[in-house]
Coordinates of C-alpha atoms and ligand atoms in Angstrom, one line a residue:
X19 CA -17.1 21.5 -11.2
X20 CA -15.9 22.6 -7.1
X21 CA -16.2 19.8 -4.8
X22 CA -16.4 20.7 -1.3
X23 CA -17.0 19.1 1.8
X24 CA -16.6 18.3 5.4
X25 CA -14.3 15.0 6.4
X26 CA -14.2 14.0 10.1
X27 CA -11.3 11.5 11.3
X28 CA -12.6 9.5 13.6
X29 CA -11.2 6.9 16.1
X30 CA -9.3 5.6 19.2
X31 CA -6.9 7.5 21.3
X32 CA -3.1 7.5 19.9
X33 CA -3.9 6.2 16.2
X34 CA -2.4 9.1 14.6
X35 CA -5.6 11.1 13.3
X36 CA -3.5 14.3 14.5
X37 CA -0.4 13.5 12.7
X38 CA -2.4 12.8 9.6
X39 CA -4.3 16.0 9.7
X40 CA -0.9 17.8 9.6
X41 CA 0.1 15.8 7.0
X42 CA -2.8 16.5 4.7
X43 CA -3.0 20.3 5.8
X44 CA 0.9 20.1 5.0
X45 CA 1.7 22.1 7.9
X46 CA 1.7 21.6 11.6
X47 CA -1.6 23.0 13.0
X48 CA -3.2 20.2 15.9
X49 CA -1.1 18.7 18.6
X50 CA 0.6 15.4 18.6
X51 CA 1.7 13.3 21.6
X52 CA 2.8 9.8 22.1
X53 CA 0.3 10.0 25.2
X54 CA -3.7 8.6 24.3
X55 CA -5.9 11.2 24.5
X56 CA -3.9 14.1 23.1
X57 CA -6.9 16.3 21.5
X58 CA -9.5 17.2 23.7
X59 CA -11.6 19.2 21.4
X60 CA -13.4 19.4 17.5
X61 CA -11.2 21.3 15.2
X62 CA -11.8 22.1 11.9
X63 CA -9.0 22.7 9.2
X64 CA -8.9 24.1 5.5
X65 CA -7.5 22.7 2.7
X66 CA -8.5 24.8 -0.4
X67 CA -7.3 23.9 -3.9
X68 CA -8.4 25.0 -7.7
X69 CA -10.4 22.0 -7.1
X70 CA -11.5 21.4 -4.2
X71 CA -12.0 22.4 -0.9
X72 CA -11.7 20.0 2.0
X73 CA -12.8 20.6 6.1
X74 CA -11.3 18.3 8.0
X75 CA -12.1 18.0 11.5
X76 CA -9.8 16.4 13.8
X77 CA -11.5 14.9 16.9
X78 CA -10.7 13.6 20.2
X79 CA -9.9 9.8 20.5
X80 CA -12.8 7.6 21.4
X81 CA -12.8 5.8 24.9
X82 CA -14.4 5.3 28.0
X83 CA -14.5 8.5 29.6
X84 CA -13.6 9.1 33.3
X85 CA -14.2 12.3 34.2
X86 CA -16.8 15.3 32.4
X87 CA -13.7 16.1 30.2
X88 CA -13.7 12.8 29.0
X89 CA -17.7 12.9 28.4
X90 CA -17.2 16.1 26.7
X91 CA -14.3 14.7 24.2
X92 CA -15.9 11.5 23.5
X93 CA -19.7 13.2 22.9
X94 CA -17.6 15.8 20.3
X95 CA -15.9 13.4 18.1
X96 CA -19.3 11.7 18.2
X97 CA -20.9 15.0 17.4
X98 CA -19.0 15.0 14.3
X99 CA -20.2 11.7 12.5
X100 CA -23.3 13.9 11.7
X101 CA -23.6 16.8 9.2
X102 CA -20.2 15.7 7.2
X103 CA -19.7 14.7 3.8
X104 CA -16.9 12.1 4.7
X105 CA -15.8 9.8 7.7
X106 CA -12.5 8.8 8.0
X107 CA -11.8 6.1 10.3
X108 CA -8.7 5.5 11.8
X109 CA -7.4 2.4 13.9
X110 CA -4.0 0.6 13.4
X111 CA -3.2 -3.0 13.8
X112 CA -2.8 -3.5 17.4
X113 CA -6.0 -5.2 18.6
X114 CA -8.3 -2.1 18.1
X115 CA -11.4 -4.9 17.9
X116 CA -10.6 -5.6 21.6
X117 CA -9.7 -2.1 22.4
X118 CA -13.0 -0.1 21.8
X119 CA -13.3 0.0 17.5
X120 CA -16.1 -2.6 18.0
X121 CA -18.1 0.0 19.6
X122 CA -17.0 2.7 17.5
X123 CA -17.9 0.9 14.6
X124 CA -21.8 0.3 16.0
X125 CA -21.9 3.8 16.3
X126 CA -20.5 4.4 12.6
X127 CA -23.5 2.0 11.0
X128 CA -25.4 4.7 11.7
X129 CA -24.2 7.6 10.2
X130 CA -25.1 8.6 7.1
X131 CA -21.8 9.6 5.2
X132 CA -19.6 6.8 3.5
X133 CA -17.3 5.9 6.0
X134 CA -13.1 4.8 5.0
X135 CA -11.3 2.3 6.8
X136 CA -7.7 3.9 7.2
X137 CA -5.5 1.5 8.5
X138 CA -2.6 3.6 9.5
X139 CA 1.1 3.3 11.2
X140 CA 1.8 0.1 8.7
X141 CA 5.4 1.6 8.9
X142 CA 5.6 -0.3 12.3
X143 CA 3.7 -3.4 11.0
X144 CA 4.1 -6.4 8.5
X145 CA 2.3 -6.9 5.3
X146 CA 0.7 -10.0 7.0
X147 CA -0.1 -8.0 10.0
X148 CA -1.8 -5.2 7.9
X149 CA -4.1 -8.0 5.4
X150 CA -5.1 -9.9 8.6
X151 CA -6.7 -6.7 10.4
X152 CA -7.8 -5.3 7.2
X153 CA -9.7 -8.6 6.6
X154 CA -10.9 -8.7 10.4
X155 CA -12.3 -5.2 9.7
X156 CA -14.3 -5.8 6.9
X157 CA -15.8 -8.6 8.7
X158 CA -17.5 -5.9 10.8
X159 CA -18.6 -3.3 8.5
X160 CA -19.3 -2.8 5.0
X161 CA -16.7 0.3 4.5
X162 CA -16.7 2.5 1.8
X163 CA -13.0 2.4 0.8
X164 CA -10.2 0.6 2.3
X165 CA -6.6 2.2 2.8
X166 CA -3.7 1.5 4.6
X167 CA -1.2 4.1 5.1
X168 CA 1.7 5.4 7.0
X169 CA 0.9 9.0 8.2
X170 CA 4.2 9.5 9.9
X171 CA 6.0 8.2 6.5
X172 CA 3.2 9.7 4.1
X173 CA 2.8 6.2 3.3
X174 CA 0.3 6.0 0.4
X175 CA -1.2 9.4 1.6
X176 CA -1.6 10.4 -1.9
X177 CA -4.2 7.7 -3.1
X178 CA -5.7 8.5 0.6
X179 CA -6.6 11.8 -0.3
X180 CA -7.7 11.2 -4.2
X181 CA -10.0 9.2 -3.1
X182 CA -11.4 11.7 -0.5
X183 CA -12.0 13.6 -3.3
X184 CA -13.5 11.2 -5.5
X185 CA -16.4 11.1 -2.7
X186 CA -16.6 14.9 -1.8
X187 CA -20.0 16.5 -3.4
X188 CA -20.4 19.1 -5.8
X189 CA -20.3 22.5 -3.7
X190 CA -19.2 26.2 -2.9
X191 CA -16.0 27.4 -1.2
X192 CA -17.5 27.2 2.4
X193 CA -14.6 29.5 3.8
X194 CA -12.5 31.9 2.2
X195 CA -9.2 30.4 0.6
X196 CA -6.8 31.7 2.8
X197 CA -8.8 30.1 6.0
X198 CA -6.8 27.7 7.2
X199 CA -8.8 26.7 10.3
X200 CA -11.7 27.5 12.9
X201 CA -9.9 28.0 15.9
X202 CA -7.9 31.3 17.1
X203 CA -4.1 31.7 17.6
X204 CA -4.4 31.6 21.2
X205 CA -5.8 28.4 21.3
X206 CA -3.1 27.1 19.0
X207 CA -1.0 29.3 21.4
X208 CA -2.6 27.4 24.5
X209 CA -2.3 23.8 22.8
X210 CA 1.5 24.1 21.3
X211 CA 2.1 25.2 25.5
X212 CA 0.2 21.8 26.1
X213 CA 2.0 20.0 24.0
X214 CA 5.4 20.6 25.5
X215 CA 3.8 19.3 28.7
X216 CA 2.2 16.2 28.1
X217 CA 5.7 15.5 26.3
X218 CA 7.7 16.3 29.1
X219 CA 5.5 14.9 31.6
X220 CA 4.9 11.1 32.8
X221 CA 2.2 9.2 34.4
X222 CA -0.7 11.0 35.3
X223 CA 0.7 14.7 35.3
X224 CA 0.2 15.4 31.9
X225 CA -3.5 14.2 31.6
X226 CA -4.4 16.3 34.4
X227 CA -3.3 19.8 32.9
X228 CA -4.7 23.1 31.1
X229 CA -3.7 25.6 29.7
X230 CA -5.4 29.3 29.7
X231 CA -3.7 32.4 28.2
X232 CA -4.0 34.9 30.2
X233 CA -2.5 37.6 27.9
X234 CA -1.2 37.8 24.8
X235 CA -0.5 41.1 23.3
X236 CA 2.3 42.8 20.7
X237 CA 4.7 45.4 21.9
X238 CA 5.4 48.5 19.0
X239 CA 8.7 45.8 18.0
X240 CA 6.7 43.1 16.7
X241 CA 6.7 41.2 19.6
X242 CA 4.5 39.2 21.5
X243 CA 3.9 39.0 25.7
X244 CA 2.8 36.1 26.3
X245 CA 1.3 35.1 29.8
X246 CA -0.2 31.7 30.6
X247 CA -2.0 29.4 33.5
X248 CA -0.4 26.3 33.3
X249 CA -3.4 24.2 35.8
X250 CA -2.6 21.0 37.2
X251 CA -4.5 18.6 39.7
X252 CA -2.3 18.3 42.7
X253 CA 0.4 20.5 45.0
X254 CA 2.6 17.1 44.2
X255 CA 2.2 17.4 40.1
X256 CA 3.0 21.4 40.8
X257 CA 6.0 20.0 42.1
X258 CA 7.0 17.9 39.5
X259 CA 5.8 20.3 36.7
X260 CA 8.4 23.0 37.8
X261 CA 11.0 20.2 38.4
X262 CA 14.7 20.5 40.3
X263 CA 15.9 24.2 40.6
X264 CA 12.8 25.1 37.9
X265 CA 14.4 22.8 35.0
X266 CA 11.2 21.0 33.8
X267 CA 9.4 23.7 33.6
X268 CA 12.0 25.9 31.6
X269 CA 12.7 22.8 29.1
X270 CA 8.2 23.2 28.2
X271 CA 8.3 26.7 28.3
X272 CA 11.7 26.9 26.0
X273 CA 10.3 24.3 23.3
X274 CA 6.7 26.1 23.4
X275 CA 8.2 29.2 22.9
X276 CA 10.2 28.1 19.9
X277 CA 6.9 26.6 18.4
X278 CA 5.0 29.9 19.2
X279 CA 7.5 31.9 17.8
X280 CA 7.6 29.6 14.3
X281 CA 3.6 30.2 14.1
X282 CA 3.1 33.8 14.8
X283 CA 6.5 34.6 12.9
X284 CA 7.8 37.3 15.7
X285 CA 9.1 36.9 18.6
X286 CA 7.5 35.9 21.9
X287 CA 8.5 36.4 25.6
X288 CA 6.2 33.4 27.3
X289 CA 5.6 33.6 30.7
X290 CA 4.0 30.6 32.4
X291 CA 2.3 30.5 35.8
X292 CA 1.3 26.7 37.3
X293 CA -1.1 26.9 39.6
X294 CA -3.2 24.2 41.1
X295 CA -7.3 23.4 40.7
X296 CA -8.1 20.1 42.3
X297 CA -10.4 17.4 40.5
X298 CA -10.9 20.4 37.9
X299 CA -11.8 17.9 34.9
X300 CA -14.7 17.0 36.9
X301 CA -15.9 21.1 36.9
X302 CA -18.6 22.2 34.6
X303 CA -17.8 25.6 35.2
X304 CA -14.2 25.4 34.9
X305 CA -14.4 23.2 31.9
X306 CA -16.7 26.1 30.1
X307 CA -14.2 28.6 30.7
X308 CA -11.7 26.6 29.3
X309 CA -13.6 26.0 26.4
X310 CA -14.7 22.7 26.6
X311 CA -18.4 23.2 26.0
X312 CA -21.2 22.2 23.6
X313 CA -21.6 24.6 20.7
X314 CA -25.6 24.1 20.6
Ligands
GTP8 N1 5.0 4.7 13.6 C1 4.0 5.6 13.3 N2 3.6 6.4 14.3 C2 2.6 7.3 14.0 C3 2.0 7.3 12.8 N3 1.0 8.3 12.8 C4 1.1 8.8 14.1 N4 2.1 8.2 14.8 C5 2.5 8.5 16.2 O1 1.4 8.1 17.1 C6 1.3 9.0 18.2 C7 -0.1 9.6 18.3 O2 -0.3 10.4 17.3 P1 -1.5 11.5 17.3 O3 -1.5 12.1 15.9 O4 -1.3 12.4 18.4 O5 -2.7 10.5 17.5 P2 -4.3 10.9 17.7 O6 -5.1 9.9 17.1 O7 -4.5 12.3 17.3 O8 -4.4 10.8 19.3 P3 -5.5 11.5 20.3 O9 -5.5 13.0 20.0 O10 -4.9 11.2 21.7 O11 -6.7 10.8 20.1 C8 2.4 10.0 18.0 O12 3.6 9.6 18.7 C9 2.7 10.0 16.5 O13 4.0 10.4 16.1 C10 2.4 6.4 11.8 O14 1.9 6.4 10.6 N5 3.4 5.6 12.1
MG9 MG1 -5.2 14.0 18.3

């Protein structure tokens, strides 16, 4: 019998929901940052087996949104407790009650999959630590499994994903088995570019940026021009982005370029252009362009 079915991982910003798709998908495909609110959109990946196949969508961290980017992230991982087979939710041990998983959890009582506690990055906490939230937790919900794990250590992973399994339906092979994910290379091209920003970047400067690719195109050698905006908030954060004689913003352009090259397997000349759009996460329009709009 093929099981197949949709698993959403759900939570609050910086709990590692990223990091564990990765670790699942066994390859690096969504960003990662030690910054909250690292993924700003829904993105499905494919993990196909003789068995089983597995969507996962990775999903913006839960908060209290600021701006319309924030309204946009928050309704999208919301948007994804409907219509899947699974809910993964993550938190950690840190106060997460206190910190916004109270609401999140109100919202999870109604949806109708079975929903998993993962209680994740127990690498960085004790044993007493991880039995007192776990307890805590339970008070709260009636969840469908409970696991804690370590997705930066792959920290009982294993038992993690069996039991994703276990609960996956009876089903087809929804995408063909050398899908790996929904999205296109440029926006992995856009996000790795991202990436290299927010971890390069401090304060506000990071949150504040976007990425378009304005071009992307393969010369008769194999390899690729690649061309992007690099959009920040303020004249001051254009400043800062490009850094003394240019060095800050050679240092995101050399790592993303590395990255690039890894992904697309050629190599990649990466031009990057930072330009300036003031209060643009408050901008419908410029928000569509980039992408960040309701499917429906
Ligand atoms: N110590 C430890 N760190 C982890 C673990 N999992 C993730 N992290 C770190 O936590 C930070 C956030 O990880 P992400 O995967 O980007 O978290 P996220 O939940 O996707 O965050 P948003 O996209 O902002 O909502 C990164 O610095 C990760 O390396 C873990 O199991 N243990
Ligand atoms: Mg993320």
């Amino acid at each position: 019998m093929f099981k197949s079915g949709f698993v959403s991982i759900v939570g609050r910003p910086n709990v590692g929901k990223s990091t564990l798709l990765n670790l699942m998908m066994g390859q690096k495909l969504a960003i990662v940052s030690s910054k909250p609110q690292t993924t700003r959109k829904n993105m499905q990946t494919i993990l196909t087996t003789n068995d089983y196949q597995m969507i996962f969508v990775d999903t913006p961290g839960i908060h209290k949104p600021k701006h319309k980017l924030g309204e946009y992230m928050v309704s999208s991982a919301k948007d994804s407790f409907k219509d899947v087979d699974l809910i993964l939710f993550l938190t950690t041990t840190e106060d997460g009650l206190e910190r916004g998983d109270a609401q999140i959890i109100e919202s999870l009582k109604s949806a109708k999959a079975p929903v998993f506690l993962v209680l994740n990055k127990t690498d960085e906490s004790t044993p007493e630590k991880v039995a007192e939230t776990l307890q805590k937790y339970a008070e709260e919900m009636d969840f469908t499994e409970i696991i804690p794990i370590s997705a930066l250590k792959s920290r009982n992973t294993d038992t993690l994903i069996d039991l994703m399994v276990k609960y996956m339906p009876e089903g087809p092979k929804y995408y063909p088995e050398e899908m790996i994910t929904d999205v296109q290379e440029r926006f992995i091209v856009s996000e790795i570019v991202r990436e290299k920003a927010l971890r390069n970047l401090n304060q506000e400067v990071p949150h504040g940026i976007a990425v378009e690719v304005i071009q992307m195109k393969q010369n008769d050698k194999g390899m690729y021009n690649i061309e992007v905006d690099l959009i920040c908030e303020k004249s001051s954060h254009k400043g800062i982005i490009i850094g003394k004689n240019g060095q800050t913003l050679k240092r995101i352009g050399e790592r993303a370029r590395i990255d690039i090259e890894k992904m697309l397997d050629a190599k990649v000349n990466l031009k990057i252009w930072v330009k300036v759009r003031k209060e643009w996460r408050d901008n419908t329009l410029f928000l569509n362009e980039l992408g960040y709009k309701k499917q429906k």
